[in-house]
Amino acid sequence: MANFILRNAEPKDVSDILRLIKELAKFEEMEEQVVLTEKELLEDGFGDHPFYHCVVAEVPREKQSEEGYTVVGFAMYYFTYDPWIGKLLYLEDFYVMKEFRGYGIGSEILKLLSERAVKTRCSSMHFIVAEWNKPSIEFYKRRGASDLSLEEGWRLFEINKQSLLKMSAK
Amino acid sequence: MNFIIRAARPEDCKAVERMIMELAVYERMPDQVKISHKELERDGFSQNPFYHCLVAEVPEAHKSTEGHTTVGYVLYYYTYSTWKGRCIYMEDLYVMPDFRERGIGKALVASIAKVGTEQQCMHLQFSVLDWNKPSLDFYMSKGAQDLTAKEGWHLLRFDGVALIKLAQEAP
């Protein structure tokens, strides 16, 4: 199967996007952490001030998945800023349904995003990967990615909403 | 010592550029700084800013030995989690060494926390170098969790030649 298209996500795609987000979270063993809703995806991605951008991979009706889906992959990204080099493209989520892998969909999505990064004057594309996710790490390293956590010692930290409220009340 | 935290203005970009370099020197990577106050002005103060910045300012009477009154900054932007929605990312936090231990760093982080909660952000994320013990201790005392240690997240990057090569193969 070689037929698929990549296109910008539209409001009608939010239910497929959420389905794919949950599938990826399940693979990352963190399914219960997904609290985002279709309504929030719609408001935050397609309102006056989008917080994210999204591309989807779609197959023709005759190639639909076992459950009848034609949207079979997605990538969500947004622009961030590095005070040393300027604009960056940050890849937040990137997923292709299992039965549609091996056809180059993932590679094509990555290339499309790289092209967008270069066209919009981004110096770099950043993303995070779980260290146990060997297939993904190999996929990215084969294409020239560097692991900044290993090479430079960067560790990712998080302060949750509860602690934020506590800090801002002082 | 008196200080105020306020939103950065275009004219602050030279001071922010100076402090960005000071922080890069501390992080042992000054040769990696490629942009100047010109790009900071263009990218932070257009209709669609790519970042936001707060600065800490002291009165003229308390200026630094070189005469600076802008003595700290925090640079941040909004991100999006597919699990939770809107989030806030603290890219840089810095207070000049002579002005530390006076609550300025704490006030800058609290200001970001306030912005984050007002904008309904679900969490604040940031990165710290593994050898930077003073910063690690500071953040852990505020309730931060090390997701690299806890969940194994690594930060990866495509840049320079690798990015251009990937882009040239685009459909």
PDB file of N, CA and C in Angstrom, chain B residues 42-82:
ATOM      1  N   ARG B  42      12.727  41.451  17.127  1.00  0.00           N
ATOM      2  CA  ARG B  42      11.853  41.021  16.047  1.00  0.00           C
ATOM      3  C   ARG B  42      10.939  39.900  16.493  1.00  0.00           C
ATOM      4  N   ASP B  43      11.500  38.929  17.236  1.00  0.00           N
ATOM      5  CA  ASP B  43      10.745  37.719  17.543  1.00  0.00           C
ATOM      6  C   ASP B  43       9.860  37.826  18.788  1.00  0.00           C
ATOM      7  N   GLY B  44      10.128  38.790  19.659  1.00  0.00           N
ATOM      8  CA  GLY B  44       9.366  38.884  20.903  1.00  0.00           C
ATOM      9  C   GLY B  44       8.321  39.983  20.923  1.00  0.00           C
ATOM     10  N   PHE B  45       8.359  40.874  19.911  1.00  0.00           N
ATOM     11  CA  PHE B  45       7.484  42.038  20.001  1.00  0.00           C
ATOM     12  C   PHE B  45       6.692  42.294  18.729  1.00  0.00           C
ATOM     13  N   SER B  46       6.498  41.244  17.948  1.00  0.00           N
ATOM     14  CA  SER B  46       5.664  41.351  16.746  1.00  0.00           C
ATOM     15  C   SER B  46       4.230  41.012  17.139  1.00  0.00           C
ATOM     16  N   GLN B  47       3.347  40.945  16.143  1.00  0.00           N
ATOM     17  CA  GLN B  47       1.940  40.635  16.431  1.00  0.00           C
ATOM     18  C   GLN B  47       1.789  39.216  17.001  1.00  0.00           C
ATOM     19  N   ASN B  48       2.636  38.309  16.498  1.00  0.00           N
ATOM     20  CA  ASN B  48       2.610  36.922  16.979  1.00  0.00           C
ATOM     21  C   ASN B  48       3.941  36.596  17.626  1.00  0.00           C
ATOM     22  N   PRO B  49       4.140  37.020  18.881  1.00  0.00           N
ATOM     23  CA  PRO B  49       5.467  36.819  19.484  1.00  0.00           C
ATOM     24  C   PRO B  49       5.795  35.341  19.639  1.00  0.00           C
ATOM     25  N   PHE B  50       7.069  34.995  19.482  1.00  0.00           N
ATOM     26  CA  PHE B  50       7.489  33.613  19.639  1.00  0.00           C
ATOM     27  C   PHE B  50       7.911  33.309  21.067  1.00  0.00           C
ATOM     28  N   TYR B  51       8.040  34.350  21.885  1.00  0.00           N
ATOM     29  CA  TYR B  51       8.353  34.142  23.288  1.00  0.00           C
ATOM     30  C   TYR B  51       7.824  35.340  24.065  1.00  0.00           C
ATOM     31  N   HIS B  52       7.803  35.184  25.397  1.00  0.00           N
ATOM     32  CA  HIS B  52       7.464  36.300  26.291  1.00  0.00           C
ATOM     33  C   HIS B  52       8.584  36.427  27.306  1.00  0.00           C
ATOM     34  N   CYS B  53       8.729  37.596  27.899  1.00  0.00           N
ATOM     35  CA  CYS B  53       9.845  37.809  28.813  1.00  0.00           C
ATOM     36  C   CYS B  53       9.445  38.746  29.947  1.00  0.00           C
ATOM     37  N   LEU B  54       9.870  38.399  31.160  1.00  0.00           N
ATOM     38  CA  LEU B  54       9.725  39.294  32.311  1.00  0.00           C
ATOM     39  C   LEU B  54      11.131  39.659  32.771  1.00  0.00           C
ATOM     40  N   VAL B  55      11.309  40.899  33.199  1.00  0.00           N
ATOM     41  CA  VAL B  55      12.626  41.302  33.713  1.00  0.00           C
ATOM     42  C   VAL B  55      12.508  41.768  35.154  1.00  0.00           C
ATOM     43  N   ALA B  56      13.624  41.661  35.893  1.00  0.00           N
ATOM     44  CA  ALA B  56      13.703  42.164  37.258  1.00  0.00           C
ATOM     45  C   ALA B  56      14.556  43.424  37.222  1.00  0.00           C
ATOM     46  N   GLU B  57      14.030  44.471  37.810  1.00  0.00           N
ATOM     47  CA  GLU B  57      14.703  45.772  37.753  1.00  0.00           C
ATOM     48  C   GLU B  57      14.923  46.316  39.165  1.00  0.00           C
ATOM     49  N   VAL B  58      16.111  46.879  39.414  1.00  0.00           N
ATOM     50  CA  VAL B  58      16.389  47.514  40.704  1.00  0.00           C
ATOM     51  C   VAL B  58      16.474  49.030  40.496  1.00  0.00           C
ATOM     52  N   PRO B  59      16.289  49.803  41.566  1.00  0.00           N
ATOM     53  CA  PRO B  59      16.378  51.266  41.410  1.00  0.00           C
ATOM     54  C   PRO B  59      17.814  51.675  41.061  1.00  0.00           C
ATOM     55  N   GLU B  60      17.979  52.847  40.485  1.00  0.00           N
ATOM     56  CA  GLU B  60      19.273  53.406  40.082  1.00  0.00           C
ATOM     57  C   GLU B  60      20.302  53.339  41.217  1.00  0.00           C
ATOM     58  N   ALA B  61      19.831  53.580  42.439  1.00  0.00           N
ATOM     59  CA  ALA B  61      20.717  53.591  43.624  1.00  0.00           C
ATOM     60  C   ALA B  61      21.346  52.228  43.902  1.00  0.00           C
ATOM     61  N   HIS B  62      20.718  51.149  43.375  1.00  0.00           N
ATOM     62  CA  HIS B  62      21.226  49.805  43.632  1.00  0.00           C
ATOM     63  C   HIS B  62      21.803  49.143  42.391  1.00  0.00           C
ATOM     64  N   LYS B  63      22.122  49.945  41.384  1.00  0.00           N
ATOM     65  CA  LYS B  63      22.594  49.371  40.120  1.00  0.00           C
ATOM     66  C   LYS B  63      23.876  48.564  40.327  1.00  0.00           C
ATOM     67  N   SER B  64      24.188  47.706  39.347  1.00  0.00           N
ATOM     68  CA  SER B  64      25.366  46.840  39.423  1.00  0.00           C
ATOM     69  C   SER B  64      26.639  47.675  39.260  1.00  0.00           C
ATOM     70  N   THR B  65      27.799  47.045  39.490  1.00  0.00           N
ATOM     71  CA  THR B  65      29.081  47.765  39.390  1.00  0.00           C
ATOM     72  C   THR B  65      29.295  48.325  37.982  1.00  0.00           C
ATOM     73  N   GLU B  66      28.736  47.644  36.952  1.00  0.00           N
ATOM     74  CA  GLU B  66      28.857  48.196  35.575  1.00  0.00           C
ATOM     75  C   GLU B  66      27.736  49.165  35.233  1.00  0.00           C
ATOM     76  N   GLY B  67      26.839  49.410  36.196  1.00  0.00           N
ATOM     77  CA  GLY B  67      25.767  50.395  35.972  1.00  0.00           C
ATOM     78  C   GLY B  67      24.454  49.830  35.444  1.00  0.00           C
ATOM     79  N   HIS B  68      24.229  48.517  35.569  1.00  0.00           N
ATOM     80  CA  HIS B  68      22.980  47.931  35.057  1.00  0.00           C
ATOM     81  C   HIS B  68      21.912  47.925  36.128  1.00  0.00           C
ATOM     82  N   THR B  69      20.669  48.259  35.726  1.00  0.00           N
ATOM     83  CA  THR B  69      19.531  48.178  36.654  1.00  0.00           C
ATOM     84  C   THR B  69      18.618  46.994  36.312  1.00  0.00           C
ATOM     85  N   THR B  70      18.788  46.414  35.134  1.00  0.00           N
ATOM     86  CA  THR B  70      18.028  45.203  34.770  1.00  0.00           C
ATOM     87  C   THR B  70      18.914  44.026  35.155  1.00  0.00           C
ATOM     88  N   VAL B  71      18.495  43.305  36.195  1.00  0.00           N
ATOM     89  CA  VAL B  71      19.408  42.358  36.839  1.00  0.00           C
ATOM     90  C   VAL B  71      18.970  40.899  36.766  1.00  0.00           C
ATOM     91  N   GLY B  72      17.829  40.645  36.146  1.00  0.00           N
ATOM     92  CA  GLY B  72      17.354  39.264  36.023  1.00  0.00           C
ATOM     93  C   GLY B  72      16.289  39.184  34.961  1.00  0.00           C
ATOM     94  N   TYR B  73      16.035  37.978  34.454  1.00  0.00           N
ATOM     95  CA  TYR B  73      14.970  37.811  33.464  1.00  0.00           C
ATOM     96  C   TYR B  73      14.473  36.372  33.461  1.00  0.00           C
ATOM     97  N   VAL B  74      13.269  36.216  32.958  1.00  0.00           N
ATOM     98  CA  VAL B  74      12.737  34.880  32.688  1.00  0.00           C
ATOM     99  C   VAL B  74      12.097  34.937  31.303  1.00  0.00           C
ATOM    100  N   LEU B  75      12.447  33.991  30.460  1.00  0.00           N
ATOM    101  CA  LEU B  75      11.935  33.933  29.084  1.00  0.00           C
ATOM    102  C   LEU B  75      11.091  32.665  28.974  1.00  0.00           C
ATOM    103  N   TYR B  76       9.863  32.818  28.492  1.00  0.00           N
ATOM    104  CA  TYR B  76       8.961  31.660  28.452  1.00  0.00           C
ATOM    105  C   TYR B  76       8.085  31.687  27.207  1.00  0.00           C
ATOM    106  N   TYR B  77       7.403  30.558  26.944  1.00  0.00           N
ATOM    107  CA  TYR B  77       6.426  30.497  25.845  1.00  0.00           C
ATOM    108  C   TYR B  77       5.398  29.434  26.199  1.00  0.00           C
ATOM    109  N   TYR B  78       4.327  29.415  25.407  1.00  0.00           N
ATOM    110  CA  TYR B  78       3.258  28.437  25.642  1.00  0.00           C
ATOM    111  C   TYR B  78       3.514  27.197  24.806  1.00  0.00           C
ATOM    112  N   THR B  79       3.239  26.047  25.377  1.00  0.00           N
ATOM    113  CA  THR B  79       3.373  24.790  24.651  1.00  0.00           C
ATOM    114  C   THR B  79       2.043  24.048  24.754  1.00  0.00           C
ATOM    115  N   TYR B  80       1.989  22.842  24.218  1.00  0.00           N
ATOM    116  CA  TYR B  80       0.740  22.092  24.226  1.00  0.00           C
ATOM    117  C   TYR B  80       1.016  20.632  24.482  1.00  0.00           C
ATOM    118  N   SER B  81       0.335  20.098  25.464  1.00  0.00           N
ATOM    119  CA  SER B  81       0.470  18.678  25.773  1.00  0.00           C
ATOM    120  C   SER B  81      -0.742  17.950  25.219  1.00  0.00           C
ATOM    121  N   THR B  82      -0.502  16.887  24.460  1.00  0.00           N
ATOM    122  CA  THR B  82      -1.632  16.132  23.902  1.00  0.00           C
ATOM    123  C   THR B  82      -2.371  15.389  25.012  1.00  0.00           C
TER     124      THR B  82
END
